């Protein structure tokens, strides 16, 4: 069975609330040789994105969103125990997330997959005040702080946190990675708040962190490839009125 066929069947079980059928489908694929990490990246994560998209567009109601998210979470927990794990690399990561079950699920999968590749991961969830976060980071000194699934209302707090991190001078080697939530919807926001790295999903996060293991502090001149790229603007015609670019956080 192809990934596309497996994903289609999984979504059918997910939106029908068929817990046992969804679980057996995924475990059967794992028994046939599909690694748990691939199932998390190619089935559970895209299903999470699909649920979030449909709910935001009012195509499914809250009951269906809750039901699908809980099934996804249950299977993610099962796959966590089936992950093949590399030896510890000595690298440390702290993962925090926005409020909400889908945000927590995305952050959990991110933490699980980085842990499987050898990272030591501290998953602290949502709602942590900046002063407590700074204190915790100061004691742990991680290489990466991952902020996943932020809501628009939390952007000022995140901006303030990153400013404090850069100003204090105690975290010269730590990179701030933002992913999901408002960062995936508001183009250029990661540059605006001066995050070091951006990833649209967990697969990209694993790749980006591997490709950029060392922080290069350039707050005013983003290094190509390290942050989300903005689309190039087409030149205005001479007879066209001047337009002002605006961005909206949704």
PDB file of C-alpha atoms in Angstrom:
ATOM      1  CA  UNK A   1       0.000   0.000   0.000  1.00  0.00           C
ATOM      2  CA  UNK A   2       1.368   3.406  -0.978  1.00  0.00           C
ATOM      3  CA  UNK A   3       1.712   6.329   1.420  1.00  0.00           C
ATOM      4  CA  UNK A   4      -1.085   8.155  -0.426  1.00  0.00           C
ATOM      5  CA  UNK A   5      -3.466   5.185  -0.106  1.00  0.00           C
ATOM      6  CA  UNK A   6      -2.565   4.703   3.541  1.00  0.00           C
ATOM      7  CA  UNK A   7      -3.138   8.390   4.264  1.00  0.00           C
ATOM      8  CA  UNK A   8      -6.525   8.364   2.522  1.00  0.00           C
ATOM      9  CA  UNK A   9      -7.722   5.367   4.528  1.00  0.00           C
ATOM     10  CA  UNK A  10      -6.373   6.856   7.742  1.00  0.00           C
ATOM     11  CA  UNK A  11      -8.304  10.096   7.202  1.00  0.00           C
ATOM     12  CA  UNK A  12     -11.495   8.131   6.587  1.00  0.00           C
ATOM     13  CA  UNK A  13     -11.089   6.341   9.920  1.00  0.00           C
ATOM     14  CA  UNK A  14     -10.053   9.570  11.633  1.00  0.00           C
ATOM     15  CA  UNK A  15     -13.109  11.582  10.610  1.00  0.00           C
ATOM     16  CA  UNK A  16     -15.429   8.648  11.287  1.00  0.00           C
ATOM     17  CA  UNK A  17     -14.135   8.346  14.831  1.00  0.00           C
ATOM     18  CA  UNK A  18     -12.981   4.758  14.262  1.00  0.00           C
ATOM     19  CA  UNK A  19     -10.233   4.525  16.848  1.00  0.00           C
ATOM     20  CA  UNK A  20      -9.451   0.818  16.584  1.00  0.00           C
ATOM     21  CA  UNK A  21      -9.519   0.813  12.764  1.00  0.00           C
ATOM     22  CA  UNK A  22      -7.144   3.795  12.609  1.00  0.00           C
ATOM     23  CA  UNK A  23      -4.808   2.160  15.117  1.00  0.00           C
ATOM     24  CA  UNK A  24      -4.784  -1.206  13.346  1.00  0.00           C
ATOM     25  CA  UNK A  25      -4.189   0.439   9.966  1.00  0.00           C
ATOM     26  CA  UNK A  26      -1.091   2.246  11.226  1.00  0.00           C
ATOM     27  CA  UNK A  27       0.257  -0.730  13.173  1.00  0.00           C
ATOM     28  CA  UNK A  28      -0.223  -2.989  10.140  1.00  0.00           C
ATOM     29  CA  UNK A  29       1.852  -0.566   8.065  1.00  0.00           C
ATOM     30  CA  UNK A  30       4.521  -0.609  10.761  1.00  0.00           C
ATOM     31  CA  UNK A  31       4.493  -4.425  10.765  1.00  0.00           C
ATOM     32  CA  UNK A  32       5.045  -4.370   6.992  1.00  0.00           C
ATOM     33  CA  UNK A  33       8.264  -2.445   7.524  1.00  0.00           C
ATOM     34  CA  UNK A  34       7.286   1.228   7.496  1.00  0.00           C
ATOM     35  CA  UNK A  35       9.313   2.912  10.275  1.00  0.00           C
ATOM     36  CA  UNK A  36       7.462   4.646  13.085  1.00  0.00           C
ATOM     37  CA  UNK A  37       9.309   7.878  12.270  1.00  0.00           C
ATOM     38  CA  UNK A  38       7.988   7.798   8.700  1.00  0.00           C
ATOM     39  CA  UNK A  39       4.458   7.138   9.917  1.00  0.00           C
ATOM     40  CA  UNK A  40       4.678  10.143  12.229  1.00  0.00           C
ATOM     41  CA  UNK A  41       6.057  12.408   9.489  1.00  0.00           C
ATOM     42  CA  UNK A  42       3.969  11.189   6.543  1.00  0.00           C
ATOM     43  CA  UNK A  43       0.655  10.127   8.120  1.00  0.00           C
ATOM     44  CA  UNK A  44       0.092  11.559  11.594  1.00  0.00           C
ATOM     45  CA  UNK A  45       1.564  15.019  10.926  1.00  0.00           C
ATOM     46  CA  UNK A  46      -0.256  15.607   7.596  1.00  0.00           C
ATOM     47  CA  UNK A  47      -3.473  14.362   9.208  1.00  0.00           C
ATOM     48  CA  UNK A  48      -2.981  16.884  12.008  1.00  0.00           C
ATOM     49  CA  UNK A  49      -2.502  19.636   9.410  1.00  0.00           C
ATOM     50  CA  UNK A  50      -5.628  18.520   7.558  1.00  0.00           C
ATOM     51  CA  UNK A  51      -7.741  18.574  10.712  1.00  0.00           C
ATOM     52  CA  UNK A  52      -6.464  22.051  11.602  1.00  0.00           C
ATOM     53  CA  UNK A  53      -7.093  23.391   8.096  1.00  0.00           C
ATOM     54  CA  UNK A  54     -10.626  22.000   7.862  1.00  0.00           C
ATOM     55  CA  UNK A  55     -11.512  23.318  11.296  1.00  0.00           C
ATOM     56  CA  UNK A  56     -10.140  26.795  10.565  1.00  0.00           C
ATOM     57  CA  UNK A  57     -12.171  26.874   7.336  1.00  0.00           C
ATOM     58  CA  UNK A  58     -15.333  25.772   9.187  1.00  0.00           C
ATOM     59  CA  UNK A  59     -15.544  22.548   7.160  1.00  0.00           C
ATOM     60  CA  UNK A  60     -15.703  20.360  10.264  1.00  0.00           C
ATOM     61  CA  UNK A  61     -17.266  21.129  13.632  1.00  0.00           C
ATOM     62  CA  UNK A  62     -15.636  21.132  17.054  1.00  0.00           C
ATOM     63  CA  UNK A  63     -16.763  17.599  17.901  1.00  0.00           C
ATOM     64  CA  UNK A  64     -15.102  16.170  14.794  1.00  0.00           C
ATOM     65  CA  UNK A  65     -11.961  18.244  15.395  1.00  0.00           C
ATOM     66  CA  UNK A  66     -11.713  17.039  19.005  1.00  0.00           C
ATOM     67  CA  UNK A  67     -12.380  13.429  18.026  1.00  0.00           C
ATOM     68  CA  UNK A  68      -9.825  13.392  15.199  1.00  0.00           C
ATOM     69  CA  UNK A  69      -7.172  15.151  17.286  1.00  0.00           C
ATOM     70  CA  UNK A  70      -7.545  12.677  20.138  1.00  0.00           C
ATOM     71  CA  UNK A  71      -7.237   9.684  17.807  1.00  0.00           C
ATOM     72  CA  UNK A  72      -4.153  11.258  16.257  1.00  0.00           C
ATOM     73  CA  UNK A  73      -2.697  11.855  19.724  1.00  0.00           C
ATOM     74  CA  UNK A  74      -3.379   8.264  20.785  1.00  0.00           C
ATOM     75  CA  UNK A  75      -1.577   6.848  17.751  1.00  0.00           C
ATOM     76  CA  UNK A  76       1.303   9.315  18.093  1.00  0.00           C
ATOM     77  CA  UNK A  77       1.784   8.015  21.653  1.00  0.00           C
ATOM     78  CA  UNK A  78       1.875   4.428  20.361  1.00  0.00           C
ATOM     79  CA  UNK A  79       4.393   5.272  17.640  1.00  0.00           C
ATOM     80  CA  UNK A  80       6.573   7.089  20.170  1.00  0.00           C
ATOM     81  CA  UNK A  81       7.283   3.738  21.823  1.00  0.00           C
ATOM     82  CA  UNK A  82       8.110   2.127  18.458  1.00  0.00           C
ATOM     83  CA  UNK A  83      10.666   4.703  17.302  1.00  0.00           C
ATOM     84  CA  UNK A  84      14.155   3.484  16.451  1.00  0.00           C
ATOM     85  CA  UNK A  85      16.574   5.582  18.497  1.00  0.00           C
ATOM     86  CA  UNK A  86      20.084   6.738  17.731  1.00  0.00           C
ATOM     87  CA  UNK A  87      22.712   7.069  20.480  1.00  0.00           C
ATOM     88  CA  UNK A  88      22.647  10.304  22.460  1.00  0.00           C
ATOM     89  CA  UNK A  89      24.557  13.063  20.693  1.00  0.00           C
ATOM     90  CA  UNK A  90      24.927  15.341  23.714  1.00  0.00           C
ATOM     91  CA  UNK A  91      22.830  18.051  22.045  1.00  0.00           C
ATOM     92  CA  UNK A  92      19.943  19.554  23.989  1.00  0.00           C
ATOM     93  CA  UNK A  93      16.653  21.065  22.899  1.00  0.00           C
ATOM     94  CA  UNK A  94      13.769  22.743  24.703  1.00  0.00           C
ATOM     95  CA  UNK A  95      10.346  22.580  23.024  1.00  0.00           C
ATOM     96  CA  UNK A  96       7.500  24.919  23.980  1.00  0.00           C
ATOM     97  CA  UNK A  97       4.160  25.316  22.236  1.00  0.00           C
ATOM     98  CA  UNK A  98       1.050  27.434  21.907  1.00  0.00           C
ATOM     99  CA  UNK A  99      -2.238  26.814  23.675  1.00  0.00           C
ATOM    100  CA  UNK A 100      -4.382  24.030  22.221  1.00  0.00           C
ATOM    101  CA  UNK A 101      -4.421  20.282  21.681  1.00  0.00           C
ATOM    102  CA  UNK A 102      -3.251  20.398  18.063  1.00  0.00           C
ATOM    103  CA  UNK A 103      -0.406  22.720  18.999  1.00  0.00           C
ATOM    104  CA  UNK A 104       0.637  20.375  21.781  1.00  0.00           C
ATOM    105  CA  UNK A 105       0.439  17.373  19.450  1.00  0.00           C
ATOM    106  CA  UNK A 106       2.690  19.039  16.869  1.00  0.00           C
ATOM    107  CA  UNK A 107       5.189  19.985  19.554  1.00  0.00           C
ATOM    108  CA  UNK A 108       5.083  16.459  20.989  1.00  0.00           C
ATOM    109  CA  UNK A 109       5.828  14.875  17.601  1.00  0.00           C
ATOM    110  CA  UNK A 110       8.665  17.368  17.109  1.00  0.00           C
ATOM    111  CA  UNK A 111      10.109  16.465  20.509  1.00  0.00           C
ATOM    112  CA  UNK A 112       9.728  12.721  19.855  1.00  0.00           C
ATOM    113  CA  UNK A 113      11.447  12.776  16.464  1.00  0.00           C
ATOM    114  CA  UNK A 114      14.362  14.927  17.616  1.00  0.00           C
ATOM    115  CA  UNK A 115      14.787  12.662  20.634  1.00  0.00           C
ATOM    116  CA  UNK A 116      14.875   9.645  18.310  1.00  0.00           C
ATOM    117  CA  UNK A 117      17.755  11.209  16.363  1.00  0.00           C
ATOM    118  CA  UNK A 118      19.878  11.497  19.509  1.00  0.00           C
ATOM    119  CA  UNK A 119      18.857  14.838  20.999  1.00  0.00           C
ATOM    120  CA  UNK A 120      18.000  15.217  24.677  1.00  0.00           C
ATOM    121  CA  UNK A 121      14.650  17.023  24.645  1.00  0.00           C
ATOM    122  CA  UNK A 122      12.748  18.889  27.341  1.00  0.00           C
ATOM    123  CA  UNK A 123       9.100  19.397  26.329  1.00  0.00           C
ATOM    124  CA  UNK A 124       7.656  22.107  28.572  1.00  0.00           C
ATOM    125  CA  UNK A 125       4.296  22.703  26.876  1.00  0.00           C
ATOM    126  CA  UNK A 126       2.454  26.023  26.833  1.00  0.00           C
ATOM    127  CA  UNK A 127       1.843  29.011  29.073  1.00  0.00           C
ATOM    128  CA  UNK A 128       5.362  29.361  30.506  1.00  0.00           C
ATOM    129  CA  UNK A 129       6.135  32.978  31.543  1.00  0.00           C
ATOM    130  CA  UNK A 130       9.189  34.563  29.931  1.00  0.00           C
ATOM    131  CA  UNK A 131      11.082  34.980  33.204  1.00  0.00           C
ATOM    132  CA  UNK A 132      10.679  31.288  34.041  1.00  0.00           C
ATOM    133  CA  UNK A 133      11.693  30.357  30.495  1.00  0.00           C
ATOM    134  CA  UNK A 134      14.857  32.482  30.689  1.00  0.00           C
ATOM    135  CA  UNK A 135      15.759  30.960  34.049  1.00  0.00           C
ATOM    136  CA  UNK A 136      15.222  27.423  32.758  1.00  0.00           C
ATOM    137  CA  UNK A 137      17.249  28.062  29.596  1.00  0.00           C
ATOM    138  CA  UNK A 138      20.038  29.573  31.668  1.00  0.00           C
ATOM    139  CA  UNK A 139      20.358  26.404  33.728  1.00  0.00           C
ATOM    140  CA  UNK A 140      20.037  23.980  30.824  1.00  0.00           C
ATOM    141  CA  UNK A 141      21.943  25.888  28.081  1.00  0.00           C
ATOM    142  CA  UNK A 142      20.338  24.052  25.120  1.00  0.00           C
ATOM    143  CA  UNK A 143      21.516  24.343  21.528  1.00  0.00           C
ATOM    144  CA  UNK A 144      17.932  24.858  20.282  1.00  0.00           C
ATOM    145  CA  UNK A 145      14.803  26.487  21.677  1.00  0.00           C
ATOM    146  CA  UNK A 146      11.864  25.363  19.525  1.00  0.00           C
ATOM    147  CA  UNK A 147       8.663  27.423  19.709  1.00  0.00           C
ATOM    148  CA  UNK A 148       5.857  25.550  17.977  1.00  0.00           C
ATOM    149  CA  UNK A 149       2.278  26.481  17.122  1.00  0.00           C
ATOM    150  CA  UNK A 150       2.139  30.029  18.473  1.00  0.00           C
ATOM    151  CA  UNK A 151      -1.150  31.911  18.310  1.00  0.00           C
ATOM    152  CA  UNK A 152      -1.301  35.534  17.048  1.00  0.00           C
ATOM    153  CA  UNK A 153      -2.014  36.814  20.553  1.00  0.00           C
ATOM    154  CA  UNK A 154       1.272  35.347  21.836  1.00  0.00           C
ATOM    155  CA  UNK A 155       3.529  36.995  19.229  1.00  0.00           C
ATOM    156  CA  UNK A 156       4.369  40.045  21.415  1.00  0.00           C
ATOM    157  CA  UNK A 157       5.432  37.742  24.256  1.00  0.00           C
ATOM    158  CA  UNK A 158       7.589  35.663  21.890  1.00  0.00           C
ATOM    159  CA  UNK A 159       9.138  38.801  20.398  1.00  0.00           C
ATOM    160  CA  UNK A 160       9.993  40.001  23.905  1.00  0.00           C
ATOM    161  CA  UNK A 161      11.450  36.598  24.817  1.00  0.00           C
ATOM    162  CA  UNK A 162      13.734  36.547  21.771  1.00  0.00           C
ATOM    163  CA  UNK A 163      14.847  40.128  22.452  1.00  0.00           C
ATOM    164  CA  UNK A 164      15.734  39.171  26.024  1.00  0.00           C
ATOM    165  CA  UNK A 165      17.640  36.114  24.813  1.00  0.00           C
ATOM    166  CA  UNK A 166      19.692  38.203  22.375  1.00  0.00           C
ATOM    167  CA  UNK A 167      20.315  41.044  24.824  1.00  0.00           C
ATOM    168  CA  UNK A 168      21.392  38.967  27.821  1.00  0.00           C
ATOM    169  CA  UNK A 169      24.483  37.532  26.166  1.00  0.00           C
ATOM    170  CA  UNK A 170      24.197  34.186  27.962  1.00  0.00           C
ATOM    171  CA  UNK A 171      22.815  32.327  24.947  1.00  0.00           C
ATOM    172  CA  UNK A 172      25.313  33.112  22.196  1.00  0.00           C
ATOM    173  CA  UNK A 173      25.249  29.528  20.888  1.00  0.00           C
ATOM    174  CA  UNK A 174      21.515  28.852  21.231  1.00  0.00           C
ATOM    175  CA  UNK A 175      19.279  29.089  18.167  1.00  0.00           C
ATOM    176  CA  UNK A 176      15.563  29.873  18.292  1.00  0.00           C
ATOM    177  CA  UNK A 177      13.537  27.730  15.896  1.00  0.00           C
ATOM    178  CA  UNK A 178       9.920  28.726  15.179  1.00  0.00           C
ATOM    179  CA  UNK A 179       7.448  26.434  13.456  1.00  0.00           C
ATOM    180  CA  UNK A 180       3.734  25.971  12.871  1.00  0.00           C
ATOM    181  CA  UNK A 181       0.876  28.131  14.085  1.00  0.00           C
ATOM    182  CA  UNK A 182       0.971  31.791  13.133  1.00  0.00           C
ATOM    183  CA  UNK A 183       4.549  31.448  11.839  1.00  0.00           C
ATOM    184  CA  UNK A 184       3.318  29.119   9.088  1.00  0.00           C
ATOM    185  CA  UNK A 185       0.571  31.553   8.070  1.00  0.00           C
ATOM    186  CA  UNK A 186       2.127  35.023   8.389  1.00  0.00           C
ATOM    187  CA  UNK A 187       4.925  35.317   5.865  1.00  0.00           C
ATOM    188  CA  UNK A 188       8.010  37.113   7.122  1.00  0.00           C
ATOM    189  CA  UNK A 189       6.995  37.021  10.786  1.00  0.00           C
ATOM    190  CA  UNK A 190       9.971  34.894  11.806  1.00  0.00           C
ATOM    191  CA  UNK A 191      12.353  37.509  10.366  1.00  0.00           C
ATOM    192  CA  UNK A 192      10.422  40.296  12.047  1.00  0.00           C
ATOM    193  CA  UNK A 193      10.831  38.799  15.510  1.00  0.00           C
ATOM    194  CA  UNK A 194      14.452  37.809  14.701  1.00  0.00           C
ATOM    195  CA  UNK A 195      14.139  34.057  15.150  1.00  0.00           C
ATOM    196  CA  UNK A 196      17.194  32.153  13.921  1.00  0.00           C
ATOM    197  CA  UNK A 197      15.445  29.324  12.081  1.00  0.00           C
ATOM    198  CA  UNK A 198      12.049  28.588  10.538  1.00  0.00           C
ATOM    199  CA  UNK A 199      10.495  25.250   9.569  1.00  0.00           C
ATOM    200  CA  UNK A 200       7.064  24.662   8.088  1.00  0.00           C
ATOM    201  CA  UNK A 201       6.811  21.142   9.535  1.00  0.00           C
ATOM    202  CA  UNK A 202       8.775  18.597  11.533  1.00  0.00           C
ATOM    203  CA  UNK A 203      10.518  17.099   8.492  1.00  0.00           C
ATOM    204  CA  UNK A 204      11.844  20.519   7.545  1.00  0.00           C
ATOM    205  CA  UNK A 205      12.762  21.215  11.182  1.00  0.00           C
ATOM    206  CA  UNK A 206      14.975  18.119  11.306  1.00  0.00           C
ATOM    207  CA  UNK A 207      16.649  19.152   8.054  1.00  0.00           C
ATOM    208  CA  UNK A 208      17.100  22.829   8.949  1.00  0.00           C
ATOM    209  CA  UNK A 209      18.681  22.077  12.322  1.00  0.00           C
ATOM    210  CA  UNK A 210      21.066  19.583  10.732  1.00  0.00           C
ATOM    211  CA  UNK A 211      22.050  22.055   8.000  1.00  0.00           C
ATOM    212  CA  UNK A 212      22.551  24.954  10.443  1.00  0.00           C
ATOM    213  CA  UNK A 213      24.161  23.485  13.567  1.00  0.00           C
ATOM    214  CA  UNK A 214      25.839  26.735  14.619  1.00  0.00           C
ATOM    215  CA  UNK A 215      24.190  30.079  15.276  1.00  0.00           C
ATOM    216  CA  UNK A 216      25.326  32.955  13.077  1.00  0.00           C
ATOM    217  CA  UNK A 217      24.066  36.144  14.777  1.00  0.00           C
ATOM    218  CA  UNK A 218      23.015  38.537  12.018  1.00  0.00           C
ATOM    219  CA  UNK A 219      19.914  40.259  13.398  1.00  0.00           C
ATOM    220  CA  UNK A 220      19.656  42.851  10.635  1.00  0.00           C
ATOM    221  CA  UNK A 221      20.793  40.760   7.672  1.00  0.00           C
ATOM    222  CA  UNK A 222      19.034  37.361   7.593  1.00  0.00           C
ATOM    223  CA  UNK A 223      21.251  34.690   6.086  1.00  0.00           C
ATOM    224  CA  UNK A 224      19.652  33.100   2.992  1.00  0.00           C
ATOM    225  CA  UNK A 225      18.141  29.739   3.816  1.00  0.00           C
ATOM    226  CA  UNK A 226      18.150  30.229   7.567  1.00  0.00           C
ATOM    227  CA  UNK A 227      14.794  31.933   7.758  1.00  0.00           C
ATOM    228  CA  UNK A 228      11.648  31.815   5.734  1.00  0.00           C
ATOM    229  CA  UNK A 229      12.092  33.456   2.359  1.00  0.00           C
ATOM    230  CA  UNK A 230       9.642  36.112   1.254  1.00  0.00           C
ATOM    231  CA  UNK A 231       8.277  36.080  -2.263  1.00  0.00           C
ATOM    232  CA  UNK A 232       9.900  38.600  -4.561  1.00  0.00           C
ATOM    233  CA  UNK A 233       7.742  41.565  -5.507  1.00  0.00           C
ATOM    234  CA  UNK A 234       7.094  42.205  -9.148  1.00  0.00           C
ATOM    235  CA  UNK A 235       8.307  45.644 -10.302  1.00  0.00           C
ATOM    236  CA  UNK A 236       5.516  48.181 -10.675  1.00  0.00           C
ATOM    237  CA  UNK A 237       4.782  49.610 -14.079  1.00  0.00           C
ATOM    238  CA  UNK A 238       5.584  53.278 -14.488  1.00  0.00           C
ATOM    239  CA  UNK A 239       1.925  54.136 -14.936  1.00  0.00           C
ATOM    240  CA  UNK A 240       0.841  52.053 -11.924  1.00  0.00           C
ATOM    241  CA  UNK A 241       0.020  53.759  -8.616  1.00  0.00           C
ATOM    242  CA  UNK A 242       2.446  53.131  -5.780  1.00  0.00           C
ATOM    243  CA  UNK A 243       1.284  50.383  -3.453  1.00  0.00           C
ATOM    244  CA  UNK A 244       2.110  49.869   0.181  1.00  0.00           C
ATOM    245  CA  UNK A 245       2.842  46.329   1.390  1.00  0.00           C
ATOM    246  CA  UNK A 246       0.884  45.234   4.425  1.00  0.00           C
ATOM    247  CA  UNK A 247       0.915  41.995   6.335  1.00  0.00           C
ATOM    248  CA  UNK A 248      -1.835  40.587   8.485  1.00  0.00           C
ATOM    249  CA  UNK A 249      -1.415  38.042  11.240  1.00  0.00           C
ATOM    250  CA  UNK A 250      -4.317  35.634  11.115  1.00  0.00           C
TER     251      UNK A 250
END
